[in-house]
Structure formats: structure tokens, C-alpha cells
């Protein structure tokens, strides 16, 4: 790694211990110190009990992946120590509750603090042990009390939290880490928050979603902020209603989006095809998790790529975008809305649990895409599906006096009336498919390239970016990442891969879907690194896997 | 070129392809009368039809007004989304019985539950017309459709009871054989704020010709019916359970009450926001 | 290795992951008592559980009996298919309220309409548990779930009314706080030939703790209730509309009648046939 | 064409005139004479009115396609003459009703018969004009009355029909065609009937379907014959219920199938993935029609290939089979059931309107695939998902005393209990995917090859076979047809295409989906012939399109 400060902490406990919240507060506190942070959250599909852990990595340089080794383990239960102590780096320390019986026996350096007792004494709910633990960590890292207090004041909000923290801070001991502090606050976003904000920034006005891990937090975020963002946020009876109401809203003039995971997306496929035929600007976010079917709902996999590329009966233009971190999630979701409206066709944003539910500290761009469309300028009789060179017809919305706006799922003539006439059918198919040319032109450049001249090229898409980018830097590899998967940016990739001796594809699925897509487009794939146990690549693991092949 | 029929400003040039004798003609007449009223007050452009797929759905091709010819079973979610984008539009849904009571039944229940402000007309011919004559949820037991040549094994659903149980605030039944009565019903439904549901008895001349049956048994609900009494409505709905026997088939409004609409309860005024202020506040 | 828990022949080795205090424990106890009766008569292998997805659904992992852990909302069609293949099995469906009244509501209506011979237990915690606390179709208006932080804008559905309106022949409500009463209900439901529906009030300790509310208002339906009177059942169902106020929450059997089952009306004995004879007869 | 007898008749009229029935009776009558026939049916999506026509081609050699040129037009209305008279061959004749006013004006040779009057006189329903027309045609073709009478007796069944026919036969005139007659009756099947029978023959016991053109006739056929075939045939509330009940039935031991078109299949995709995870033997027939969305419901297109190949979230084995005529429809549907049960995974049969709703006279094979499975032999505790070398676990059904049978949509351990443990997840993914090896082995040979050594190769799939096979014969081309599209029979195709100078792909869609699939698997495609106006290739049209390229 870079010769620069970095520091990882693992927080572990049972579901219901507030592990995630603890990690988030720590990450945010460090962001406010100007550090870059990344939070990886690992939790089973249950509400209380089981074993949850979060790894928060912080560094002075940009990061968007976690490491297996950690400097500190904050253990809210014994199991955490047992499961994770092999992760501790040299000089690593375990922070844990005095009450943990095993604590004394563990081989590593340990600092025990009476968190449970503090909470009890202050009559705070037991979950506030997490605040106590945070305070011990802050103290251990020699971060001034005032910083913690301020973070808690702004983010956790209750006085009781503060008291618990203060007490624990006092009872905890300093460590030897010298935590740096920079001037500039770092912004922080979960992947799904970045998706939500990207959509909102581009002009989203209606969001509908049925809950499904790992997409639900888009719904939760937008619902919590709907008044502030000026967006209608609706949780309907099922995914079919969600996508069809989004289609209805878009037809009537409101930029609309829905979000789901693979199983929910499967239910939206009939409507996707409708959006293709009726030329509706529709954005669907698909946050992947391990399948098939219910699979492993709270873990990660990039197993739905091939599915989303060709889902839907019949032939129609579509775009599939795959962001790799929060910043890209923001930009590409905004772009998704822009493209959907510019071309009046469905656009998919493909995420996965690892992107959607990890926390990134990144800045969002000042410039971003916004919804724009070819508006009908009035005049003659309005024809919703008027032929045009680029396949895009001028748009008018129902409600204006001078237009009759007829959308339809049937093959149709320019006015939107049903046709079964062979020439008309062929012409309309061609009209719609013509949009692919414009889409191709606009998306052709969407490839991320790093170390352009290195002889060995690593290829990946989506959330694998985080680990891959560090490996590429560390090992001097070229990193090439298509951000758009349909249309496929063949020319740009050809340029990006020019002169590469070796092409290694890495992705988190069992059959190498990106590799297949590359092969389909005529690219040579020399080696594949696949992972399909539901876990993302950590920096260290990907390093080992790549090293093996070199 | 334009979209209109030669001598009828409410019609498009699309040729009508319903069978001669189809009950949909009566429904078209009734809807047209209602649209005419909108036209007269200069509000036709604020009306919008949404249809499913089936014989019934062709109605949107015939009428020169805004429309969304959607997919089988999905009239209501599309209409709902349209209202989210523009609550000022008057939205009328046209669904088939296969459409509304089979494929799309979930949406009917939720439109009723939410009291979404729109009107749903179910062209209930008690058969899948366009797919050539299979039994639907409201076909009588024993109906010899193409998927049940030796007779449907199921008792029919009673959509009036279902709509009542789901919380609909305007529940009615019409009959295409009484066009004037039907026109009035539709007009009342459109005026009603909230979810208005009309089950329209619409004989399918080709696959299930029920004209004489309805002509014999249809009775208008008397005007002293207690419209706000759910139990009375339920009782009235029980008079006929969509079987092939009847003693009386009430038509008219079964139930009508006021309740806040979904649009009133759930929607906010959309507007733009300042991204960077938002980030400073919540992400730093 | 085998599938059983150490000291319990009805349990698997799967660790229970419900929250402490979860209402599902009471339901598990009740179901286990019923399964025990089957075990005692040597018929456990003829029982089969089908579940959806959600906290409720984990029950099938905990019980050492045949089961199909299906997908969200689809308990009933899977169970229906199982009955088509083997009508002698006793099939019990476990669904969540999100499952049965949201995603899968269409199947509930049709299972009731058809009188499919199976039992559906809805673990009605009135919240999406496993997806961490959004409002469901039976959440009270104003419920501050994660998708509606400022309060659900919708009135709840009353599933008892819905099941009655759809033609269910056994409609009941249970409460996990009354395990013995619930056990009896389930036993009655399982014995009933036809579609038996029990809405089980199951507090979600974590996201919607309704124990004290139910403890206060739950009242057993008196044994002189006219079980075969649909209107009486509907009236009783109206006593509580799933809002956060109540004067009385009746539990027990609301309605119970005999009607031919789907299996009796629709299924034939399957058998092999002679292809070439068939071709000679119909294709030459 | 071959130097042998062939004869085409076009029957035209309004929907409701009984055009289709007329064509069918004619085709069947000729089959009984031992001729090969093929019926193509063209009708809009309406019940009465509009314009329907059927072309029945008959020949002494095997055929499974229609021609544009016809020898006789049987016109039940004037429009038929106007629309189709350019199709008449030299010496072609129009048979029509005396009442048709335009009749006299048409340039071609015409024979008029008072069909309407006959029907009226006999107080028969107006639709029986079709029987009268048939009789005139039969007479024109110098076919003895007894043959018609017998066909009517067996197939049309009413006495009134016979009287109408007889009267019309008497009033009609002989032509000059010498219609051959062979010894052996030909069997006749619509594509969908062959699919239904293939499934039934293989052991189908539960069929569920929601009506959707052009799949509905599978439902209608099986419903009509359910007692005879011993199959439960159910029309449920929607496609989702159809597929999930089929899954439930298969789990409980009954071979089950469903059938639909693209839009209905879209609704089944979530369940498809469930069948993959739960390892359920599920067969779905997808009868394509022009999309996207509702599209052109009563016409044809091969536009859903890419969709069905990868539909469903997550990764699981599946088979996609594409028959080209009735015989293949029968064989491959039987094979679909066999493979589904042998490998406990979903199998798709891809048809289209042109195959499903055309009538073929072909013999069905005496040998065909049947459901067989790896049955659990009892003994130790049953584990539904026991690991095995070929990925297939022994099967037991719920209800037996010695087994607890747990199926699940979650990732699971061998007993079917949920797991979130990384090693288990990966192992189970591998177990399931291992089935692809066996599937590949078993399907690798499924390629149709004709004229193996010709230098120019024509490639197609599905219903395009009919026209392509004649063209290949006529022009001396090699014809290569993959019958399985997933797994893709790469090696067999390589062999089949060895030495081909030129590879021409023809298919009825707008983007060349088979061509793309070939390219993906490393095949060179030199030229594409695409048609996407909803109509299939006729022999003549494909001939012209191929000729242009040679
Ligand atoms: C998802 C889906 N399934 C099936 C169909 C086929 N389909 C078209 S119309 C129709 C039946 C329509 O019946 P109904 O809704 O009663 O309308 P009607 O034709 O009787 O007016 C069906 C099943 C479809 N278009 N989409
Ligand atoms: C098609 C689909 N949509 C969404 C989900 C996500 N999901 C899993 S469980 C669940 C909610 C379950 O709520 P409920 O049915 O009430 O069960 P509970 O957890 O409360 O027992 C949802 C929406 C899913 N698995 N499948
Ligand atoms: S089939 Fe029935 S519903 Fe359809 S147009 Fe004809 S008469 Fe009307
Ligand atoms: S979240 Fe609620 S329903 Fe789920 S296990 Fe916990 S208490 Fe039970
Ligand atoms: Mg109908
Ligand atoms: Mg619930």
C-alpha cells in the first residue's frame, strides 16, 4: 500500500447491538477530520442475534474497499473476538467490554472498559453500549473529546448518548496511534444514498419501490428526505405496481424511478418491455445479491448482469450502467435519468449489495446530468410516435390543450393507434431501434481507465472497482472498467486495452458474466478471477488472487 | 394527416373491430356522452383513458382523447402513476374482467384501499373475449369455455363484494343495455372524489351472450337505498352472485361515501432542491 | 449427520434467529402442538408446510417436516400445485402479512374463491419484519415505518372481510398471546375440508410491539356465534378494522361452511394413455 | 421446386367466416388422401370482421412452409380477391360466392357458386358458407364426394354440414387438376398440438396456463383432451400462479408444465430462478409473437431468444430447445420433460406463432423421451440437496414415510436448511452449475444438418426451418439448425459448418439474435437475412432473399 497513514477497525457484535450505527459514527467522525473512509458491513438476514460486523477503514488517500487486516477490533461480544482475532495486525488491539468472559483469555492485546456497566448506571438502553464503545475507540486513537461530542450532537442527537460517551471516554485509555487530521471535511454517502441523490439531482419527481434488500435503503432515504428533496415517494403493493406507476408518472411528465433487487426486477420485466414499446423514460435500479431466487439476501454478488442486459420480450433499446463507487453511483444515476428522457427508453442502473450498502467518503461532482427532452413545439396535430431521424419523437404530456397524447403497448402508427400492417410494423421497429445509434454515441466513452500503458490489464465492473483500483496501483496494472454495459463501449475498450499482453477479468459471480460479454464483443480474456461465496473482494484477497496469476 | 374520424371530433380514424352486437358499443356510447360534457366545458384535454388488453381495451383507439393503452391487468397502477404526476387530470380506467379480476386483482384491492382518485369501468363480459372465450373470475360455475370445455369448476367472484370489502368509496354496477342509466353512473363516478368502481355488465355477443338474461333480471337500485351503509351495500350485493341464476340483478350505486383520497393524504408538491446545501447538512 | 435437533424430533438443528420476544415463538408452539398430533397418529410424513419469505417463513427451517420455503407472496400457488400432485397431503401455508396481503393478495382471493383444500396461517405482525420495518397492508394509518417515516397515508385492509368477500369457507383470527386457543384454531382449520384462513395476530417485538394492545382488546368469539351466517361474520369483522384503536378484537372462528373443494371439483385421476391410438383418433 | 405435384389454396374472408376451419378441413381431407400439407394462418387480433386468410399447400413431398403463389383462391368476400389476386399462379382460379359484387370484374378466371343462397335455403347458419366453399373446392379438384362426406362426418359432425356440402358440391364445377391420392393417411398436427402431445407422451401430469396468443391452443387442446390423456389441466388467475403451481406440483412428484408468450413469460421469470435454486424440474413453453410488449399479438417473430437464454436472477443451469416443425415440437417437448427431470432444473421450449399455429402433416416418432429421474433409494436420512458428482441429488417426494423433503429458495445446506456460510454458498453454486456438464453432453448433438458438404451454409432456428429447408434443397445450400440454444452445441456446429465458405443466418427478428449468439460462440457470420414485419418467410420470399446474396 501507499506509504501513508491508514487504519482499519472492525466492529462486531450481535444484530441489535447497533454495530452498523457504531461503524457509521466512527466513519463519519473520521470524515469530519478530513480522512477518507470506507465502511463494509457484513450481516446475516435476521433482526436480532447472529453475528454482524463492520469494517471501517480510514486513510489519507482515496479508498473504496476494505482490508482483511485491522488495527483494532471493537468487540461487543465474545464471538467477535473468536471469529476475527486472526485479522488483527501486529500491535493490533482488541477493545471490549469488561464483562466479556473470554476477554482475559484472548492472546492479543486487549483493553477492557465497563461499557455495560456504564450504560446500566446511566439507565441508558443496552444498545448504547455501542456509544460507549465508540468513545473508548476515540479515546484510544487520541482524538479529542470535543470532536466526538460534536459528532454525537449532530448525528446521534440524544443527551443520554453524550453522557454515556463521556463516561466511557473518561474510563478508557489512550493508545499510541497518532490520528491525522486534515482541514477539509469529507462528505460521506452510502452507495444507495448516492444513487438516490443522483436521481434527485437529475430531476426525479416520483419514486416508487417495494422493499427488498439491498435496494430498500434507497426507498428509506428518499422517504426520509422527500419533503426536502421535493419528491413523491411511494411504497406500493408490489413491484409490478411500482414499475407500472413509474411508467404512468413518466408518461404524464414526471421523471420517475424504481429500485429493487433481482427477484423484484424479475417481476418488472413485463413492464420493461412496455416501456420499450411505449417509449417511456423509465429508470430502474437493480441492486444485486446472491441468487438464484431468494439466495443469500444480505450478501453480495454480480450475478444478474446477463439477465438485465436482455430482460424483456421483443427488441428495444436500453442502457445498462454500472457504477463502481458512490461518486459514480451519483453521476451514473443522474446520467440514467438524462438518457432515459433524451431517448425515451428504459435505463437500468446495476448496483449490488457491496456498492449499495457500503459507506464511501467521496465528493460529488459539481456538474451532473439533468433530465432534458425533445419537447414538442406545438403546431400541427400531435403525433406521439412521429418518425424522426434519431428515432426520438417530440414529447408532449397529457393535459395540454393542443395535444392528444396516446401511449400504447401495441405496435402502432405515429399517432399511437394500433397497427397490424406489415410495413408499419417494420418501420416502427426500426424507428425505435434507431435510438441505439445515439445511445451508443453518447455512452461510448464511458470506460474508466487507470495506468493506461501497463502491460497487464485488469477488467472489472461495478463494485469490484474499490479493491481493483488499489491492486492496480500497487501492482502497476492497467485497470479498465466499462461503466456502461449496454450499449457496449467496444471502441473505447479496444483503445483502452491496446497493447495489453494479458487481460484478467475479475468479478463476483460463478460463471464470469463480464468475461462472456467481453468475449461476445470480440475481446480476448486470458484469465478470470471469480468469487461467488456472497462476499466481496477485500483489497488483500484480490491482491493474492491477482498475484497468483502474474 | 390527423387523428380524427371524419365527422366525429370525439372519434379517431381507427376502424372499429368489435363484433356486431358486442356490448362494448353501448359502453362506448355512454363514455362518449360523458366525454362530450367535458368537451363542452373545454376540459376534454384534461381527461385521460387508461386501458388494459382485451376487446374492452380497444375503446381507447376509438376515442380522440389522451390515453394509455397499457398491458393486461395493469390499468390501475398506470392510472395511479399518472395521478401522481398530474393530480388534476380526470382519469378513467377501462379494464376487462379478466384484466381487473384475474391478472390485475391486486391493484383493484389497493386502489380501493387507498381511495385513489380515479374511475374504473370494468367491461365485465364474464369471459376472456379477445383470447376467444375462456372462463374468467366472474363466469358462472359450469361455464364451458375453451380452457374448461366440460364446465368451469369454480364459483364466480362477486366483485361488488370485493370492492366493498377493500374500502372502495364508490361502488356501482351498470348495464350496457341501459345506456342512459350507465351514462349517469359514469358521470357520477367521474365526479366522485376518490376511487369509483363500476362493474359494467357487458354481454359478449360471440362467446357469452347474456343480453336476454340481463334484460330479464336487471333492476335499478331504488333511490332510497342507504348509500352510506356498508352492510346494506353488502346485502344488496348478495342478491346476485354472478351465477347463471338470478332473481334480481341490482344496477346502480351500491355504496358511496366520502373519505380522504390517496392524492390528498400522500402526495406532496414536488420541487427542486439545493443539492450542495443538502450534502452539507446530511453528508458531512 | 441428520436433520434433527438434539432433543426434539419435531425440530431441525437450525438455530432459531427470531428476536427475543417475537410473536412467532407462540405461533411455532401452536403449530408444533398440531404437528405432534399428526406424529402421534403416524401421519407426520403426510403433512407439509409452505412458507413465503420474511421472518414468519423461517418457521419451516425450524420444523423437521416436509416443507417448501418458497418466495415472497407465493405461498398459495405453490401449495395449490402440491395439492394437484398429491391431494392426500395436509398442506399448511405460512405467510407474512406483506406476503399474503401485499405481494400475494391475488392468490389469497383465488384460494378462497376456489376453496382449495389447504390452511393458510398469516403471521400478521402488521409490518415487514425481515426488511426492517416498513408499513404493510394491515398497518394502521399513520404507522411510522421506514418507507413512511411521517406516517402511513393509507387505511389498513381488513383481511377478514376480504376473505369473506372472496368466498373462503373457514375464516378465523388467532392471537399468539393465546397459544392454546390458537392451537385449537389451527387444528380446526387443518381438519376443515376446503380453504381455511387464519389471520394470526403476531406482535413484532422489534418493529411493532402490539402485545399490550392486543392483550387489552382481544376477546374470544362466543360459541353461540352463527358460524354459517356470512352477514353476521362480516358484521363481526367490522368490530375492528386494524386501526390503532379498538373496542374489541374478536378472535376465533368468524365463519365456517361446507362447499365442494377445488380438488373435488376440478381434479381428475391422472393416468397414462396410448399415444398412437390417440393420434389415430384425432390426428388422421 | 421438386418436379412433383404441389398445390396451394388461399382461403380468405372476414373473421367469423370460418376461414381457419375451412382451411383445416381442406388440409385434413388431403392428409387423408396421403398428401403432405401445410397450413399457414394469417389473422388480425379481433373476433369478427377484419381480414383473415389461410394458405393450405399440399404436395407429394414433405413440406412445412407455405408459398406466396397459390393455385386457387377461395374467397368468402370481395376483399379477399382484391388483396390476394396477385398471388394467383398462371391458370389459377378464384372460387367465390355468386353474391360477391366485384367478382365479375376481377381479371382472373373465376368460378362462382351460390354459397350464401345454399346456406339460406337450408336454413343453416351463415358461417356454413365455409362448408359450401369447401365442397366447391373439392369438386373443382375432382375429388370424389365420398371423401368429403367422410371427412365432414368425422370432423365437422353435423348433418346440416353434410347437406350444405352436398348441395354445393352438386352446383359446383370440375376443374382440370388431377389430384393424386396415396395409400397412407398422413397425420396432422398444429405445432401447439404437437407440443401438447410431446409433453403428454413424456409423462406430463399437470398443465397450467393462462391464455395468451399464440400459446393458448396448448391449453385448449389439453383441456379438451384431459380425460383422455389423464392430465390435470388448470387455468389459474395469472401466469405467476401458473408457474408457481407447476413448481409446487413438480416438487410433489407430478411432471408439470406451463405455456405462454413473451409477456406472460416475463411474469414467470422470478419463478424460473426459484426453479433453478430449488432444483425443480419445470418446463415452460414460450411461444413468441412480435414485441416489445403487446406488440402484434396474432403474428410471428423470433424476438425473445436472447431474453429466454438469460432470464432470471442469479446463475443456474437451464436448457432452451427450439423445434422447427410439428415433429420436432413433439420430440423436443418430450425431451424437455426428460431433461428437466433428469437434471432437476428448468427447461424452456421456444416456439413462435408460425410454428405453434401452423398445421403440419408429419408422422410422430415411435420412440420418444420420457420422464425419468434419479430416485432416492432410501436408507439414511434423506438430504434433498445431497452433493453428487453430476450435481444431481436423488429425488424423493413428500408423503413417503422415510423422508423429510425440504425444498427452498434460499441458499441452503444438503438438507435444504438455509445457509449464509461462505464455503457452503460456493459449494452449492458449484453443485448446481455442475449439471451443465451433463446437460451439455446430452444436448451437444442436437443440430439439424442437411446437405453437409455444400459450400454455402444457411443457419436458422425454430419455425424458419420450413422455408429454409426447401431453399437449401432448391439452391443446393447446406442447412444447419441448432435445436438447442442453451447449452450451445458449439462442437457439433463447428463440425457442421466445417469448410463452409459462407455463412448466412436467417431469422425473423430485427437485430439478428441467432447471429449474435453464433458470434458469441466464436462463429463467423457473413450475412444476415432478417424479417421483422410480423410475417414468417414464405418459401418464395426466402428464396429471393437468399438469391440476392449469392
Ligand atoms: C400478461 C398477459 N397475459 C395474457 C395476455 C393475453 N390476453 C390478452 S387479452 C386477454 C383476455 C382479456 O380478457 P378480458 O380482460 O376479460 O377482456 P375482454 O377481451 O373480455 O374485453 C388475455 C388473457 C396478455 N396480453 N398479457
Ligand atoms: C419479490 C420480492 N420482493 C421483495 C422481497 C423482499 N422481502 C423479503 S421479506 C419481505 C417482507 C416480509 O414481510 P412479511 O411478509 O410481513 O413477513 P415478516 O418478515 O413480517 O414475517 C420482503 C418485502 C422479496 N424477497 N421478494
Ligand atoms: S368477442 Fe365478445 S367482447 Fe369481444 S368484440 Fe366480440 S362480442 Fe365484443
Ligand atoms: S423483526 Fe419482528 S417479526 Fe421479525 S423476528 Fe424480530 S420480532 Fe419477530
Ligand atoms: Mg372479458
Ligand atoms: Mg409481517
XYZ file of C-alpha atoms in Angstrom, chain B residues 32-264:
233
model
C -68.701 9.318 -25.281
C -71.637 11.128 -23.732
C -69.555 11.775 -20.669
C -66.590 12.966 -22.712
C -68.893 15.216 -24.618
C -69.738 17.016 -21.404
C -66.042 17.541 -20.832
C -65.635 18.822 -24.333
C -68.465 21.266 -23.859
C -66.780 22.756 -20.820
C -63.418 22.882 -22.595
C -61.901 20.265 -20.345
C -61.573 17.344 -22.701
C -57.803 17.711 -22.782
C -57.752 17.139 -19.042
C -59.362 13.746 -19.371
C -57.400 10.612 -19.919
C -58.296 6.989 -20.508
C -56.193 4.033 -19.480
C -56.978 0.583 -20.757
C -55.762 -2.977 -20.303
C -55.606 -5.514 -23.113
C -58.654 -7.272 -24.444
C -61.698 -6.411 -26.510
C -62.673 -3.731 -23.989
C -59.329 -2.053 -24.322
C -59.818 -1.181 -27.960
C -62.045 1.642 -26.768
C -59.017 3.895 -26.343
C -58.128 3.504 -30.006
C -61.570 4.725 -30.941
C -61.662 7.873 -28.840
C -59.727 11.008 -29.702
C -58.602 11.798 -26.185
C -55.425 11.247 -24.212
C -54.933 7.595 -23.495
C -52.541 4.957 -22.317
C -53.226 1.563 -23.860
C -51.398 -0.383 -21.206
C -50.940 -4.099 -20.602
C -53.188 -6.867 -19.418
C -54.155 -6.355 -15.784
C -52.271 -3.108 -15.185
C -54.802 -0.376 -15.819
C -54.817 0.747 -12.211
C -51.116 1.135 -11.435
C -50.595 3.036 -14.677
C -53.542 5.293 -13.875
C -52.260 5.744 -10.337
C -48.851 6.842 -11.601
C -50.482 9.315 -13.933
C -52.330 10.845 -10.995
C -49.051 11.109 -9.085
C -47.591 13.146 -11.881
C -50.662 15.225 -12.513
C -53.486 15.002 -9.965
C -55.574 17.496 -11.895
C -56.279 15.035 -14.708
C -59.572 13.157 -14.756
C -58.545 9.579 -15.272
C -60.912 6.814 -16.347
C -59.698 3.245 -16.458
C -61.152 0.656 -18.810
C -60.473 -2.897 -17.799
C -61.801 -6.284 -18.777
C -62.996 -8.748 -16.214
C -60.034 -10.994 -16.964
C -57.959 -7.892 -16.641
C -59.362 -6.423 -13.443
C -60.497 -9.534 -11.559
C -57.897 -12.009 -12.777
C -54.465 -10.770 -13.737
C -54.850 -7.402 -12.015
C -56.986 -8.112 -8.957
C -54.299 -6.983 -6.528
C -54.349 -3.470 -7.933
C -58.119 -3.242 -7.643
C -57.954 -4.005 -3.954
C -55.263 -1.438 -3.385
C -56.876 1.278 -5.455
C -59.945 0.768 -3.282
C -57.922 0.669 -0.077
C -56.080 3.870 -0.953
C -59.074 5.628 -2.369
C -57.058 6.722 -5.357
C -58.971 9.430 -7.150
C -59.916 7.758 -10.370
C -62.722 5.838 -12.033
C -62.540 2.228 -13.069
C -65.009 0.818 -15.554
C -64.826 -2.932 -15.803
C -66.242 -4.166 -19.104
C -67.491 -7.311 -17.490
C -68.478 -9.756 -20.206
C -67.610 -12.640 -17.886
C -65.365 -14.156 -20.488
C -61.936 -13.595 -21.996
C -63.121 -12.084 -25.247
C -60.011 -11.320 -27.206
C -58.378 -14.644 -26.408
C -61.505 -16.355 -27.720
C -63.635 -17.462 -24.870
C -62.105 -18.853 -21.701
C -63.854 -18.589 -18.329
C -62.982 -15.601 -16.147
C -63.271 -14.963 -12.402
C -66.870 -13.842 -12.893
C -68.016 -16.611 -15.238
C -70.710 -18.777 -13.709
C -69.771 -22.197 -12.448
C -70.075 -24.687 -15.250
C -69.248 -22.194 -17.980
C -67.973 -24.197 -20.946
C -65.055 -22.028 -22.022
C -62.121 -23.128 -24.113
C -60.000 -23.836 -21.063
C -62.896 -25.596 -19.338
C -64.809 -27.352 -22.092
C -66.622 -29.529 -19.594
C -67.539 -26.538 -17.464
C -65.693 -24.183 -15.152
C -65.180 -25.867 -11.782
C -65.194 -22.624 -9.818
C -67.808 -20.429 -8.235
C -67.572 -16.865 -9.563
C -66.206 -13.952 -7.578
C -68.567 -11.166 -6.680
C -66.580 -8.034 -7.487
C -69.077 -5.755 -5.798
C -68.497 -7.527 -2.504
C -64.785 -7.488 -3.073
C -64.693 -3.768 -3.783
C -66.796 -3.113 -0.697
C -64.542 -5.253 1.465
C -61.498 -3.442 0.128
C -62.675 0.014 1.083
C -63.868 1.474 -2.203
C -65.825 4.679 -1.672
C -67.985 4.450 -4.777
C -69.233 1.039 -5.812
C -71.702 0.595 -8.618
C -72.960 -1.760 -11.257
C -74.102 -0.744 -14.725
C -75.507 -2.490 -17.734
C -74.784 -1.639 -21.346
C -78.382 -2.429 -22.166
C -79.341 0.698 -20.169
C -77.101 3.248 -21.787
C -78.672 6.270 -20.196
C -78.511 4.812 -16.730
C -74.927 3.809 -17.431
C -74.022 7.262 -18.678
C -75.343 8.776 -15.470
C -73.439 6.249 -13.406
C -70.199 7.044 -15.170
C -70.819 10.724 -14.745
C -71.420 10.254 -11.012
C -68.319 8.103 -10.765
C -66.158 10.652 -12.502
C -67.444 13.410 -10.256
C -66.811 11.357 -7.119
C -63.587 12.260 -5.345
C -61.829 9.025 -4.633
C -61.913 5.581 -6.121
C -65.055 4.942 -8.131
C -65.668 1.446 -9.292
C -68.318 0.379 -11.774
C -68.783 -3.224 -12.741
C -70.434 -2.889 -16.137
C -72.404 -5.870 -17.362
C -71.348 -6.107 -20.990
C -72.556 -9.100 -22.925
C -70.075 -10.691 -25.277
C -72.189 -11.409 -28.275
C -69.819 -14.035 -29.583
C -68.662 -16.002 -26.563
C -71.193 -15.348 -23.849
C -74.394 -13.788 -24.947
C -76.119 -12.697 -21.767
C -78.417 -9.990 -23.134
C -81.702 -11.708 -22.533
C -80.610 -12.897 -19.106
C -79.738 -9.383 -18.037
C -82.755 -7.866 -19.714
C -84.900 -10.174 -17.672
C -83.316 -9.638 -14.270
C -81.705 -6.247 -14.152
C -83.414 -3.882 -11.688
C -82.390 -0.356 -10.849
C -81.468 0.235 -7.242
C -84.190 2.427 -5.716
C -83.162 5.946 -4.871
C -83.947 5.457 -1.197
C -81.155 2.913 -0.873
C -78.915 3.965 2.048
C -75.782 4.719 0.007
C -73.529 5.182 3.000
C -74.392 1.942 4.738
C -71.733 -0.669 4.093
C -73.745 -3.558 5.437
C -76.736 -2.613 3.344
C -74.499 -2.449 0.321
C -73.061 -5.859 1.088
C -76.547 -7.266 1.478
C -77.649 -5.794 -1.816
C -74.550 -7.233 -3.467
C -75.579 -10.662 -2.253
C -78.773 -10.522 -4.293
C -76.876 -11.815 -7.247
C -73.659 -13.747 -7.020
C -72.789 -13.821 -10.731
C -74.161 -17.286 -11.208
C -76.390 -18.172 -14.118
C -79.481 -17.933 -11.978
C -80.846 -14.673 -10.669
C -83.907 -13.302 -9.052
C -82.803 -9.745 -9.307
C -79.648 -8.093 -10.571
C -79.425 -4.679 -8.956
C -77.787 -1.957 -11.012
C -76.919 1.497 -9.830
C -74.878 2.799 -6.919
C -74.454 0.306 -4.086
C -72.278 2.433 -1.891
C -70.920 5.931 -1.817
C -69.080 7.663 0.995
C -66.531 10.411 1.460
C -63.036 9.580 2.582
C -59.761 11.445 2.019
C -58.150 10.430 -1.263
C -54.711 8.980 -1.679
C -53.667 12.086 -3.530
C -54.698 14.278 -0.601
